[in-house]
XYZ file of C-alpha atoms in Angstrom:
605
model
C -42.595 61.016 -108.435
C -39.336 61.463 -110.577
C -37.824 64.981 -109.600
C -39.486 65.505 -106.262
C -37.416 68.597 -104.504
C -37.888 68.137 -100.670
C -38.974 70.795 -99.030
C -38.946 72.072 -95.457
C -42.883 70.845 -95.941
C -41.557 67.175 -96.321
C -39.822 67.461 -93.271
C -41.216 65.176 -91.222
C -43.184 66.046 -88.192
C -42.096 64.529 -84.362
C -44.302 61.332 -83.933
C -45.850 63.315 -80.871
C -47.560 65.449 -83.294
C -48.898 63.029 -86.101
C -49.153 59.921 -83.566
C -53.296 60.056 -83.723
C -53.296 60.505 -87.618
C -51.099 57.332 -87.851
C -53.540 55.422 -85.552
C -56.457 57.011 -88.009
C -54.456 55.170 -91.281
C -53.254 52.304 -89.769
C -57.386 51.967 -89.074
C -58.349 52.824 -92.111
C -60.494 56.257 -91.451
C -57.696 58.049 -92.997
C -55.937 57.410 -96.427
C -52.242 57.075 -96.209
C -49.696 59.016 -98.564
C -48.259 56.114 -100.345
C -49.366 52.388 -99.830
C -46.223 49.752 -101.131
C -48.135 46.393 -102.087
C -47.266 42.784 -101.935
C -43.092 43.050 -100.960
C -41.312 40.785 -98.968
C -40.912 42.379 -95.551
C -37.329 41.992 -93.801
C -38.396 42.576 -90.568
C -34.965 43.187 -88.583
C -36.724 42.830 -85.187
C -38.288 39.154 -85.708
C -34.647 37.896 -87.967
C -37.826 37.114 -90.447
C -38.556 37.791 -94.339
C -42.575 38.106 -94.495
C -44.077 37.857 -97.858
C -46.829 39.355 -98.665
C -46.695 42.646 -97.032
C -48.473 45.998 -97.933
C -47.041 49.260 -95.992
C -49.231 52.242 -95.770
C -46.893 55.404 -95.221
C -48.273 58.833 -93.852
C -46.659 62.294 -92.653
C -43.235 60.738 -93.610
C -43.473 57.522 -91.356
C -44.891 53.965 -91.682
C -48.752 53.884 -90.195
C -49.667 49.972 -91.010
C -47.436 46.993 -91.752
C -49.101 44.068 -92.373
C -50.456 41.435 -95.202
C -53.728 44.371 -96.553
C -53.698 48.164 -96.629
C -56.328 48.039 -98.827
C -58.275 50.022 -95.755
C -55.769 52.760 -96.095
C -55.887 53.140 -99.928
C -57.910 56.395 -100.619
C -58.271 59.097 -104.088
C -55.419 60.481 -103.205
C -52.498 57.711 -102.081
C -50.035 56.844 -104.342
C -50.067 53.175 -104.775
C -46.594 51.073 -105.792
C -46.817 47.188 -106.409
C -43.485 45.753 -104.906
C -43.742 43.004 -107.311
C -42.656 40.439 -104.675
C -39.460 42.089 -103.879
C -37.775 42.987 -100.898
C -38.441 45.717 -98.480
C -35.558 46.684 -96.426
C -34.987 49.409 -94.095
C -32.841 52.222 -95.240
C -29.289 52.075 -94.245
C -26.930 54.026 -91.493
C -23.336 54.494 -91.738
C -22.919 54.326 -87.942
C -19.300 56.163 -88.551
C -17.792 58.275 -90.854
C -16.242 61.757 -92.169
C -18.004 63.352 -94.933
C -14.730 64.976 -95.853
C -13.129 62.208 -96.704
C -15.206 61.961 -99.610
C -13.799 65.126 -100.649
C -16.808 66.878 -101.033
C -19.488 68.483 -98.544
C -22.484 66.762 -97.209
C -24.837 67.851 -99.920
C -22.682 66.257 -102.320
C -21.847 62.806 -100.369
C -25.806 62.299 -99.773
C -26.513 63.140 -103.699
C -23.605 60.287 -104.154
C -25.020 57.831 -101.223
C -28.567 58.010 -101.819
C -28.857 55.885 -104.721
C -26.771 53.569 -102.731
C -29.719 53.017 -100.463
C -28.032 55.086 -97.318
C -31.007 57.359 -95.631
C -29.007 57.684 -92.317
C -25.418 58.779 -91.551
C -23.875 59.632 -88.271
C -20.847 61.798 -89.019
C -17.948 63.265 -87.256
C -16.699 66.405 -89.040
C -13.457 66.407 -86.522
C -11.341 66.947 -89.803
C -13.085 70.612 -90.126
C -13.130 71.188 -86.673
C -9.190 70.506 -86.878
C -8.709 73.600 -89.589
C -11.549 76.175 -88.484
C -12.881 74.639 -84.752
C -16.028 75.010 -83.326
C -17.233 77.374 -86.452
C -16.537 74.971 -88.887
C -18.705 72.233 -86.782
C -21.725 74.400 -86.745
C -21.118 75.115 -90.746
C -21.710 71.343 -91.398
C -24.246 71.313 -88.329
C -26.420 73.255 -90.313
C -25.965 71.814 -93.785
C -26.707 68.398 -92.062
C -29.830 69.492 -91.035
C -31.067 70.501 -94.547
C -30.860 67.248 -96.083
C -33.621 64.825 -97.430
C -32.080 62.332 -94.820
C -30.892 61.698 -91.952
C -27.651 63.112 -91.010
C -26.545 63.198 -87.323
C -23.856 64.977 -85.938
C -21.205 63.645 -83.651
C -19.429 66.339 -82.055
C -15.927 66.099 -81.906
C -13.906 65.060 -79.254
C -10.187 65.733 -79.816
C -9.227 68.573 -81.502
C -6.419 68.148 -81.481
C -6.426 64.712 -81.208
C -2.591 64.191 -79.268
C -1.829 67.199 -77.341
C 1.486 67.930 -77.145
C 2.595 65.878 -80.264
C 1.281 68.405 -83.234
C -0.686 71.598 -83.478
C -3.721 71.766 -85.485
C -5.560 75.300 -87.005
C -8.025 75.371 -83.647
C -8.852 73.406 -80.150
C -11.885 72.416 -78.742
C -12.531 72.548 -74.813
C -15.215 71.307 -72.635
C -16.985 74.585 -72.487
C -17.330 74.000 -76.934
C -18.648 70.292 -76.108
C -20.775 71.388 -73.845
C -21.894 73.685 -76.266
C -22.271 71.671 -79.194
C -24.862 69.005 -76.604
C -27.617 71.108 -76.937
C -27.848 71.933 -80.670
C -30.887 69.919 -82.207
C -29.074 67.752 -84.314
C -26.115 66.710 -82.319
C -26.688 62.675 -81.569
C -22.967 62.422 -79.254
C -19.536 62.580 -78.849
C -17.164 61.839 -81.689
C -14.370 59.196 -81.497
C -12.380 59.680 -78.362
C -8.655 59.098 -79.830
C -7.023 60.122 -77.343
C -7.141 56.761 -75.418
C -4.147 57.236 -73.156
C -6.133 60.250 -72.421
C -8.895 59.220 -70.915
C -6.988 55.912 -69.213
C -4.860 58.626 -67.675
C -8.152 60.291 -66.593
C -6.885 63.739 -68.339
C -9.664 66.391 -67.118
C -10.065 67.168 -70.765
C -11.423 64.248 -72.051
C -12.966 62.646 -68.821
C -14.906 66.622 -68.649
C -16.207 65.780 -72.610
C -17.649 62.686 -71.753
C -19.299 63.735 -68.957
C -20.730 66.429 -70.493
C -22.160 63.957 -73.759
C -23.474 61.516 -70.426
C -25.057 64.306 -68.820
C -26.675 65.661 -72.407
C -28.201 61.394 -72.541
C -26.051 61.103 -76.004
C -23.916 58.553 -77.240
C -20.079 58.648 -76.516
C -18.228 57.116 -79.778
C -14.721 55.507 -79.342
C -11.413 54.781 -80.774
C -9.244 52.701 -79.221
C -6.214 52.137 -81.741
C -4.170 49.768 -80.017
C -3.849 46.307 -80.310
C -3.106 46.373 -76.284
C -6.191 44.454 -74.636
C -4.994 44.782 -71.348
C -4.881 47.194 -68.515
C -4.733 50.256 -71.097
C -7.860 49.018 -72.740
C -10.063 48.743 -69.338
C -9.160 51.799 -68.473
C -10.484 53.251 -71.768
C -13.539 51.092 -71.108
C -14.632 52.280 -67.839
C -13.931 55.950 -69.101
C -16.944 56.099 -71.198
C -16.652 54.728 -74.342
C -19.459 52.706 -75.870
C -18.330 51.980 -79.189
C -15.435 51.121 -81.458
C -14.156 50.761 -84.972
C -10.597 50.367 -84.767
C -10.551 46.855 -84.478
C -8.812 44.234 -87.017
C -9.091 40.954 -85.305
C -11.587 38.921 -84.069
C -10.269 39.030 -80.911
C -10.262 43.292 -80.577
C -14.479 42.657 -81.783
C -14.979 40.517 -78.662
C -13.328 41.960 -76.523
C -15.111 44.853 -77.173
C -18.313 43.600 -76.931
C -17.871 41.510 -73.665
C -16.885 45.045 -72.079
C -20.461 46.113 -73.214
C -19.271 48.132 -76.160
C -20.565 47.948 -79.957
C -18.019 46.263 -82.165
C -18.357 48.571 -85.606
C -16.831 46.703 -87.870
C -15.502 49.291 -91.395
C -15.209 48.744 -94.808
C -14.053 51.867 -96.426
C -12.324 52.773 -99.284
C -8.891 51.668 -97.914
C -9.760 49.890 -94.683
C -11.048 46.277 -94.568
C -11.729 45.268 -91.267
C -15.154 43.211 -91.512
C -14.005 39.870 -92.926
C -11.280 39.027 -89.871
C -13.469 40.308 -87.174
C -17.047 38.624 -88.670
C -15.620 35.418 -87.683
C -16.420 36.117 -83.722
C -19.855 35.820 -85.055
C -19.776 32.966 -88.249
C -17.044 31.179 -86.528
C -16.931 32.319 -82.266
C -20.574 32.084 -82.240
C -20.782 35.512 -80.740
C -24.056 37.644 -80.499
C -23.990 39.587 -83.302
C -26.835 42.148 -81.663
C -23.637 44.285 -80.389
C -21.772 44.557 -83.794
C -22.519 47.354 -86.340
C -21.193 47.888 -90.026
C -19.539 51.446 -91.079
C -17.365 52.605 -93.570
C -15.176 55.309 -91.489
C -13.359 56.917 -95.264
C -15.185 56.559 -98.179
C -13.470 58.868 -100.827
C -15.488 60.129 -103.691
C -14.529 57.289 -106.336
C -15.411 54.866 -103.779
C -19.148 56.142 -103.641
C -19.717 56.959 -107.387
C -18.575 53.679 -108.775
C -18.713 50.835 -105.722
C -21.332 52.080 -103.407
C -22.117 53.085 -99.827
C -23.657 50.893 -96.778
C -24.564 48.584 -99.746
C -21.154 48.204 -100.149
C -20.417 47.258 -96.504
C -23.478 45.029 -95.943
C -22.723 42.753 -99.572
C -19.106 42.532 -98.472
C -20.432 41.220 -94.848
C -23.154 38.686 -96.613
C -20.049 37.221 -98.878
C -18.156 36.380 -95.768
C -20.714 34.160 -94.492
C -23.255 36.533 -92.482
C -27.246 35.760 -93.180
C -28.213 38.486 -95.041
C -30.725 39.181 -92.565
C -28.001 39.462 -89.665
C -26.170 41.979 -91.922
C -28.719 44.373 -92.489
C -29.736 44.252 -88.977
C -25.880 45.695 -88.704
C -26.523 48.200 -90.892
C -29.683 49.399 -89.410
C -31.424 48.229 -86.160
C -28.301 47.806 -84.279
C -26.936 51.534 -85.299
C -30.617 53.146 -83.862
C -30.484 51.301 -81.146
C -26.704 52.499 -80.011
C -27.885 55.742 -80.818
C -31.259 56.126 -78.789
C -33.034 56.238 -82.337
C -34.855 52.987 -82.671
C -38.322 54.674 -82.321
C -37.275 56.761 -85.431
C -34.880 54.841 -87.570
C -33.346 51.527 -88.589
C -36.422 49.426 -89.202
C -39.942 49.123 -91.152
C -42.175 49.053 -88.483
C -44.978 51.502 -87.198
C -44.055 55.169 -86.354
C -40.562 55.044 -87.693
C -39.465 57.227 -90.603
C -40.470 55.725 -94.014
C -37.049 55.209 -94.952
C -37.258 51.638 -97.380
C -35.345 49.775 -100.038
C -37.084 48.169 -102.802
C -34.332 45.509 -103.253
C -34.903 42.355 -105.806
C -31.725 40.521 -104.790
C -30.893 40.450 -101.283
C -27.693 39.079 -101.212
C -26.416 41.206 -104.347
C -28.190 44.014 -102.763
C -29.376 45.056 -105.780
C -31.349 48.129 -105.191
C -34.662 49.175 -107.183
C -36.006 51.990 -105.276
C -35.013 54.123 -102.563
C -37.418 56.430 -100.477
C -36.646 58.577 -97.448
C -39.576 59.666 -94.979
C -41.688 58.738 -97.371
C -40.772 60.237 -100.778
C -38.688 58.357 -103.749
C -35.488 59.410 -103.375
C -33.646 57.161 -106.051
C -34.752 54.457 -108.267
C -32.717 52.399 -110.989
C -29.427 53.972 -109.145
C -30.579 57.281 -110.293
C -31.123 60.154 -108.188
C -34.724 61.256 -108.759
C -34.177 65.032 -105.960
C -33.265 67.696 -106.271
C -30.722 68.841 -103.048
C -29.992 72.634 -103.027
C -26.166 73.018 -103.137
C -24.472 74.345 -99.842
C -23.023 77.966 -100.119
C -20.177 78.026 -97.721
C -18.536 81.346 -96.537
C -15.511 82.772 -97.351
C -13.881 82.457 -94.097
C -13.949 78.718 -94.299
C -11.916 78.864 -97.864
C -8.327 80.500 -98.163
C -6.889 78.625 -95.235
C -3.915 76.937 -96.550
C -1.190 79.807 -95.187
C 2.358 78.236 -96.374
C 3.938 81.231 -94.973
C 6.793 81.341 -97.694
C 7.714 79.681 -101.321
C 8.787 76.082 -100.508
C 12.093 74.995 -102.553
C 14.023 72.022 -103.042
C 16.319 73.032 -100.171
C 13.451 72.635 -97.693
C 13.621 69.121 -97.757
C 16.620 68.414 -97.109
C 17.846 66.067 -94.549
C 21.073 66.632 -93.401
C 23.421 63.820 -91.957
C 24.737 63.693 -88.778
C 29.048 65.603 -89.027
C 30.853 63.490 -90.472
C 28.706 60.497 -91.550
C 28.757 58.253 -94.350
C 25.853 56.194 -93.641
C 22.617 56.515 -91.154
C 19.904 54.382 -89.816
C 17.061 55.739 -90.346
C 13.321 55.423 -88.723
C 10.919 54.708 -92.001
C 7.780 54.684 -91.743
C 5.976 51.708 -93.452
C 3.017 52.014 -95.041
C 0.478 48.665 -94.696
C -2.070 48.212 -97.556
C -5.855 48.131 -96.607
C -4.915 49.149 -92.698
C -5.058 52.586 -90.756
C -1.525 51.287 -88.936
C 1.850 51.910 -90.067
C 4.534 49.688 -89.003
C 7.708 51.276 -87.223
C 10.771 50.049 -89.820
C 14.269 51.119 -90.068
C 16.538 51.588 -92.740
C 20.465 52.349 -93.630
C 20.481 55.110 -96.048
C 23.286 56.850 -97.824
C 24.869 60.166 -97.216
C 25.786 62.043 -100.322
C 27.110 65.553 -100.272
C 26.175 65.703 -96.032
C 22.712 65.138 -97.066
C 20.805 61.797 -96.387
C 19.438 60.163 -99.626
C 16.122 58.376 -100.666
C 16.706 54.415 -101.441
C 13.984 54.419 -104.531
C 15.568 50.705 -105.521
C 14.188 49.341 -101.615
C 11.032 51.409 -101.804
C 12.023 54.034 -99.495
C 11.011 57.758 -100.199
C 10.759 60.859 -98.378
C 7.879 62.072 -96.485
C 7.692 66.195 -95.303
C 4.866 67.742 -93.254
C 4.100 71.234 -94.474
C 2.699 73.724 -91.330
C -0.206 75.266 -93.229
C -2.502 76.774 -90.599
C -0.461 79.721 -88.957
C 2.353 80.335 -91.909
C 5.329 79.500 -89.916
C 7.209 77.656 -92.965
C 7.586 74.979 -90.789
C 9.212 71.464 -92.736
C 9.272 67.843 -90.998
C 10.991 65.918 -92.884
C 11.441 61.691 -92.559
C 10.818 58.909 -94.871
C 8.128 56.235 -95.839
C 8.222 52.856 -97.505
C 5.258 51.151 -99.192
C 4.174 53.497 -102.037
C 6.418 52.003 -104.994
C 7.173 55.169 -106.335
C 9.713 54.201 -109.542
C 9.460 57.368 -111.144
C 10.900 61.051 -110.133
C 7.484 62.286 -108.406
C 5.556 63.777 -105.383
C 1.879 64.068 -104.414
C 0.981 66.017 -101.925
C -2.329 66.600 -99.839
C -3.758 69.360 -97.502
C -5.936 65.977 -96.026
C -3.819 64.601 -93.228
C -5.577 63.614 -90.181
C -6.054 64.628 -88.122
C -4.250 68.030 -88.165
C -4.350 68.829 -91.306
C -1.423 70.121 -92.215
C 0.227 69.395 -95.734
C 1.640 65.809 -96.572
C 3.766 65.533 -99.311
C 5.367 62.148 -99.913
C 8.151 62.325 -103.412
C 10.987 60.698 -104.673
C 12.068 64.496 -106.397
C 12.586 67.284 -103.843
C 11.725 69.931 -106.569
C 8.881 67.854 -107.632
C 7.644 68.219 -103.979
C 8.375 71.557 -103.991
C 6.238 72.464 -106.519
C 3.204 70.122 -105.480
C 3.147 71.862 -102.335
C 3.238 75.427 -103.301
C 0.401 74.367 -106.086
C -1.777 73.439 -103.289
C -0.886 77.048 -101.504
C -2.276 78.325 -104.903
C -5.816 76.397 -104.828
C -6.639 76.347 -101.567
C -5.998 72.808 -100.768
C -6.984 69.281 -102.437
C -4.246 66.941 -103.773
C -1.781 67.127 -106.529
C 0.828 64.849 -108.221
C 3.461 66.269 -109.974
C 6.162 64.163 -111.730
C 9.200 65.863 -113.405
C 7.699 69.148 -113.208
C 4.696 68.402 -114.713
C 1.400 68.200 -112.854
C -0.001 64.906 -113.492
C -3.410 64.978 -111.284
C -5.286 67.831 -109.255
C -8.389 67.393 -107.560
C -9.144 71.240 -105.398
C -10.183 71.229 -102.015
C -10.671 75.164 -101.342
C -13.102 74.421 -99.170
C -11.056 74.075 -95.451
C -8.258 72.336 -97.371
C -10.704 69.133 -97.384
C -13.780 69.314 -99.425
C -14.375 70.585 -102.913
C -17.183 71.991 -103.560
C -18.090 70.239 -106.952
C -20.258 67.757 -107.743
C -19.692 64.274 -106.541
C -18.884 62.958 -110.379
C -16.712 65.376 -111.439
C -14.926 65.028 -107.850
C -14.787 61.129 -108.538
C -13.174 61.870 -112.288
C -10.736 63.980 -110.902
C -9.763 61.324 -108.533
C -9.886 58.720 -110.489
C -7.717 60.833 -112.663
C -5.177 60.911 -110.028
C -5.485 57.217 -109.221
C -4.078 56.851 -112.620
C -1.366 58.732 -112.522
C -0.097 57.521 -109.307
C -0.085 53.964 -111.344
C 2.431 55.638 -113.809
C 4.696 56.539 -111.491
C 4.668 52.998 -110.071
C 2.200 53.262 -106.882
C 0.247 49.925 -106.806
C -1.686 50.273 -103.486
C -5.516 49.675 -103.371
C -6.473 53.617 -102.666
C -3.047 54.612 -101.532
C -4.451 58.409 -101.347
C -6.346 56.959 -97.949
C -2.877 55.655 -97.031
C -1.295 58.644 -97.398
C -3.820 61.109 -95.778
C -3.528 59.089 -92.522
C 0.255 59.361 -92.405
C 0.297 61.999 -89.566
C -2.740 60.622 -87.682
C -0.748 60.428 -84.428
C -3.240 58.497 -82.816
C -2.553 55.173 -84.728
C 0.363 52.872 -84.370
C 3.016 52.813 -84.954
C 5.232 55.329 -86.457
C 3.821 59.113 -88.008
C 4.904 62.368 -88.708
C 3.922 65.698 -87.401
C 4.557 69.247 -86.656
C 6.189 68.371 -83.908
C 8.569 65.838 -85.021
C 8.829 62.133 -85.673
C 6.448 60.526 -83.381
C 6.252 57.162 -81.931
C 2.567 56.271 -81.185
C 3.344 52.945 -79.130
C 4.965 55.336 -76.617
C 3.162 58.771 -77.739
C 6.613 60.234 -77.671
C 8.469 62.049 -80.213
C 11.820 59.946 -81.485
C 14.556 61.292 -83.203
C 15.221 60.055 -87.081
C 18.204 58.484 -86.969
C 18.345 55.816 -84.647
């Protein structure tokens, strides 16, 4: 089976239209494809592990499950002894961005697969922010092509604060509307704009209805820490899931409003272990709570893993390992309409299996996708077609002008020696910034950087119309010692370019470097370039292979260490640093903007 290319021939059929020749194997008048012998079933339904269990597999979905499919053995069916080891259902990532693994969907399924993920559900709102509705239907389309099973959210806020920054596109109602009734669109992205739809803007109330009326799944995103009036609101607008929890508390109260608490471990947030304890400690059902990852960057997925990753981290903080594969699988389906096709071995349902000899390690043998070996030994055994994207959705980093030195200056208010200043504070492992203040020096009418108390400065970079356009402010948490600056065409959700330096001409130069590629991120320290990894394609994705993507980044991981930045995946940190949908404090186009009051503030207090 080693180097099996999938075909549009292994697609598999609609259970409609192979329903009678699964009854004819599961009775034994027809031979199934592939028959897996003597495993021990983990049957998410029954909470049960079933030993000695054969599976007969036909037309890409399971026909028979049960303790002999001898009946369904014939000439032709490829027979694997499971050797006593586990069978598991294949995985879902019930939320996440494919370009936040910096590379397209081809490459982020070549990189999950051996991981043991056969089902994603992604929202590609960070394209939709640079190139709109075209860029949607670009990773639509590439979705659709791949050996698994990738959904498509469509997204909901582009951009996601009105009024507070200006991203390269908008999406309406009409595009929403538009986007229901292409064949691979399961629902509505995450709604960020909460005070939004509490405020019952005609915008976002219109999207929802339109994802209601299409009988799709409306995702949400409530980042707020507010469980009060702000949060019904949100509730009775639509939303049926959420991931932007960190406490226990935010997971129950979300499921007691009838929501899915999706609980994400990804490559810089780590919110399962606080809110797992409404289940191992609050006793809370844990039917209603499903495990994503959100941001997995390319490192992240070449040398730690996927779901795997998620559901072993769940398991070590005191979940069965049953429950936590029923959060990874049955649980996702079901919130997405998909149980008769996904998230469980059981008759019907895609052949999408694990081979795994150590549950709780989740060590994966063998990994098989509607019916064909995918992976086995953490080796990719397909072949996936790379993904030619246009031209029109590369070039689109427009910097307008030559940035210098001078552009990031902050000038003082007449006449001052000293200022307090708004800093925005960086908190390891967490999407939220905190809102912190600091008095910083004037020299020469020009407000300095406090390198000795961690404070830096921050500048967002208007990249999608060429205006030239420079915010400037300054951040605290990156422990930046040496004269440096990396900068990034990632920032959620806009997209504009973040650069975050201790040495104006050092940011300078990181920025216009990224004008040169196309986009990625770059570190540059005393002139020097330290790091690139190139994004050309939208600013956000490369269009490399997953490996050489993860060297390149781990590359850059490095040399942010040199120049003194400890933080577990700061590069997630800083790509979220204009994400104006997150407390507390961010940065955009606009301004300075204060996210507790979704108002713009001035810098100096």
């Amino acid at each position: 089976m080693t180097n099996a290319k999938p075909t549009s021939a292994t697609k598999p059929k609609p259970w409609t239209e192979v329903a009678t020749y699964l009854v004819d194997v599961a009775m034994g008048r027809k031979p199934a494809d592939v028959v897996i012998r003597n495993g021990r079933w983990l049957n998410v339904h029954s909470g049960e592990v079933i030993p000695g269990t054969d599976v007969a597999i036909a037309a890409g979905r399971f026909a028979y499950c049960g303790p002999n499919a001898g009946h369904a053995i014939g000439e032709g069916t490829k027979v694997v002894d499971a050797g006593g080891r586990y069978l598991v259902p294949g995985l879902c990532d019930a939320h996440m961005h494919v370009e936040s693994g910096m590379v397209t969907v081809t490459e982020f399924c070549r990189a999950v697969i051996p991981h043991g993920t056969t089902s994603m559900f992604i929202d590609p709102h960070e394209i939709a922010n640079v190139l709109g509705l075209p860029g949607v239907r670009l990773m639509h389309d590439e979705a659709v092509a791949m050996p698994i099973n990738v959904h498509v959210q469509m997204p909901s806020c582009v951009p996601s604060a009105p009024g507070l920054e200006h991203a390269g596109a908008e999406l309406t109602v009409a595009d929403v509307a538009e986007a229901m009734t292409w064949e691979n669109i399961i629902g509505l992205g995450e709604v960020m704009n909460f005070p939004g739809v509490a405020a019952n803007d005609p915008v976002m109330s219109g999207e929802i209805a339109e994802t209601v009326r299409a009988g799709k799944t409306v995702g949400g995103h409530y980042a707020s820490p507010d469980l009060g009036l702000p949060f019904h609101g949100y509730v009775a607008g639509g939303a049926e899931d959420d991931h932007e929890g960190t406490r226990a508390e935010d997971a129950i109260a979300r499921v007691r409003q009838g929501m899915k608490a999706m609980l994400r471990l990804g490559s810089a947030w780590y919110d399962v272990a606080a809110q797992i304890k409404a289940v191992t400690e609050g006793g809370i059902d844990p039917r209603n709570f499903i495990l994503c990852t959100d941001d997995s960057h390319s490192g992240t997925l070449v040398h730690e893993g996927h779901m795997d990753r998620v559901v072993r981290h769940a398991i070590s903080q005191g979940l069965k390992p049953v429950t936590a594969i029923q959060m990874a699988t049955l649980n996702t389906a079901q919130h997405f309409r998909l149980e008769r096709e996904i998230g469980s071995i059981a008759p019907g349902r895609l052949a999408d299996l694990l081979i795994v000899s150590d549950l709780a390690q989740m060590t994966i043998d063998e990994v098989y996708g509607r019916g064909l070996r995918l992976a086995k030994a953490g080796k990719l055994e397909v072949d996936i077609a790379a993904y030619d994207y246009p031209q029109s959705a590369k070039n689109t980093v427009r910097l307008g002008k030559k940035l210098a030195a001078e552009d990031f200056d902050i000038f003082a208010p007449q006449g001052a020696n000293e200022v307090r200043a708004r800093v925005i504070g960086v908190i390891e492992n967490q999407a939220p910034t905190r809102a912190l203040e600091a008095d910083l020096a004037v020299e020469d009418g020009l407000v300095a950087m406090d390198r000795r108390n961690d404070i830096c400065q921050i500048a967002l970079v208007e990249r999608h119309r060429g205006t030239g356009g420079v915010t400037n402010a300054f951040v605290s948490g990156f422990g930046y010692v040496e004269d440096c600056a990396m900068a990034s065409s990632v920032a959620h959700d806009a997209h504009h370019i973040i650069v975050v330096g201790t040495n104006k001409e050092d940011m300078a130069l990181a920025v216009n470097r990224l004008g040169e590629v196309g986009g990625g991120v770059v570190l540059y320290s005393r002139g020097k370039e330290l790091a690139l990894v190139e994004m050309p394609i939208a600013g956000l994705m490369s269009d490399e292979r997953a490996e050489i993507v993860a060297a390149k980044a781990e590359q850059l991981t490095e040399a942010m260490r040199k120049v003194g930045c400890s933080l577990n995946n700061a590069y997630m940190q800083h790509s979220l640093l204009a994400l104006v949908v997150i407390p507390e404090l961010r940065i955009s186009d606009v301004g300075l903007v204060d996210v507790t009051t979704f108002r713009k503030v001035d810098l100096f207090v």
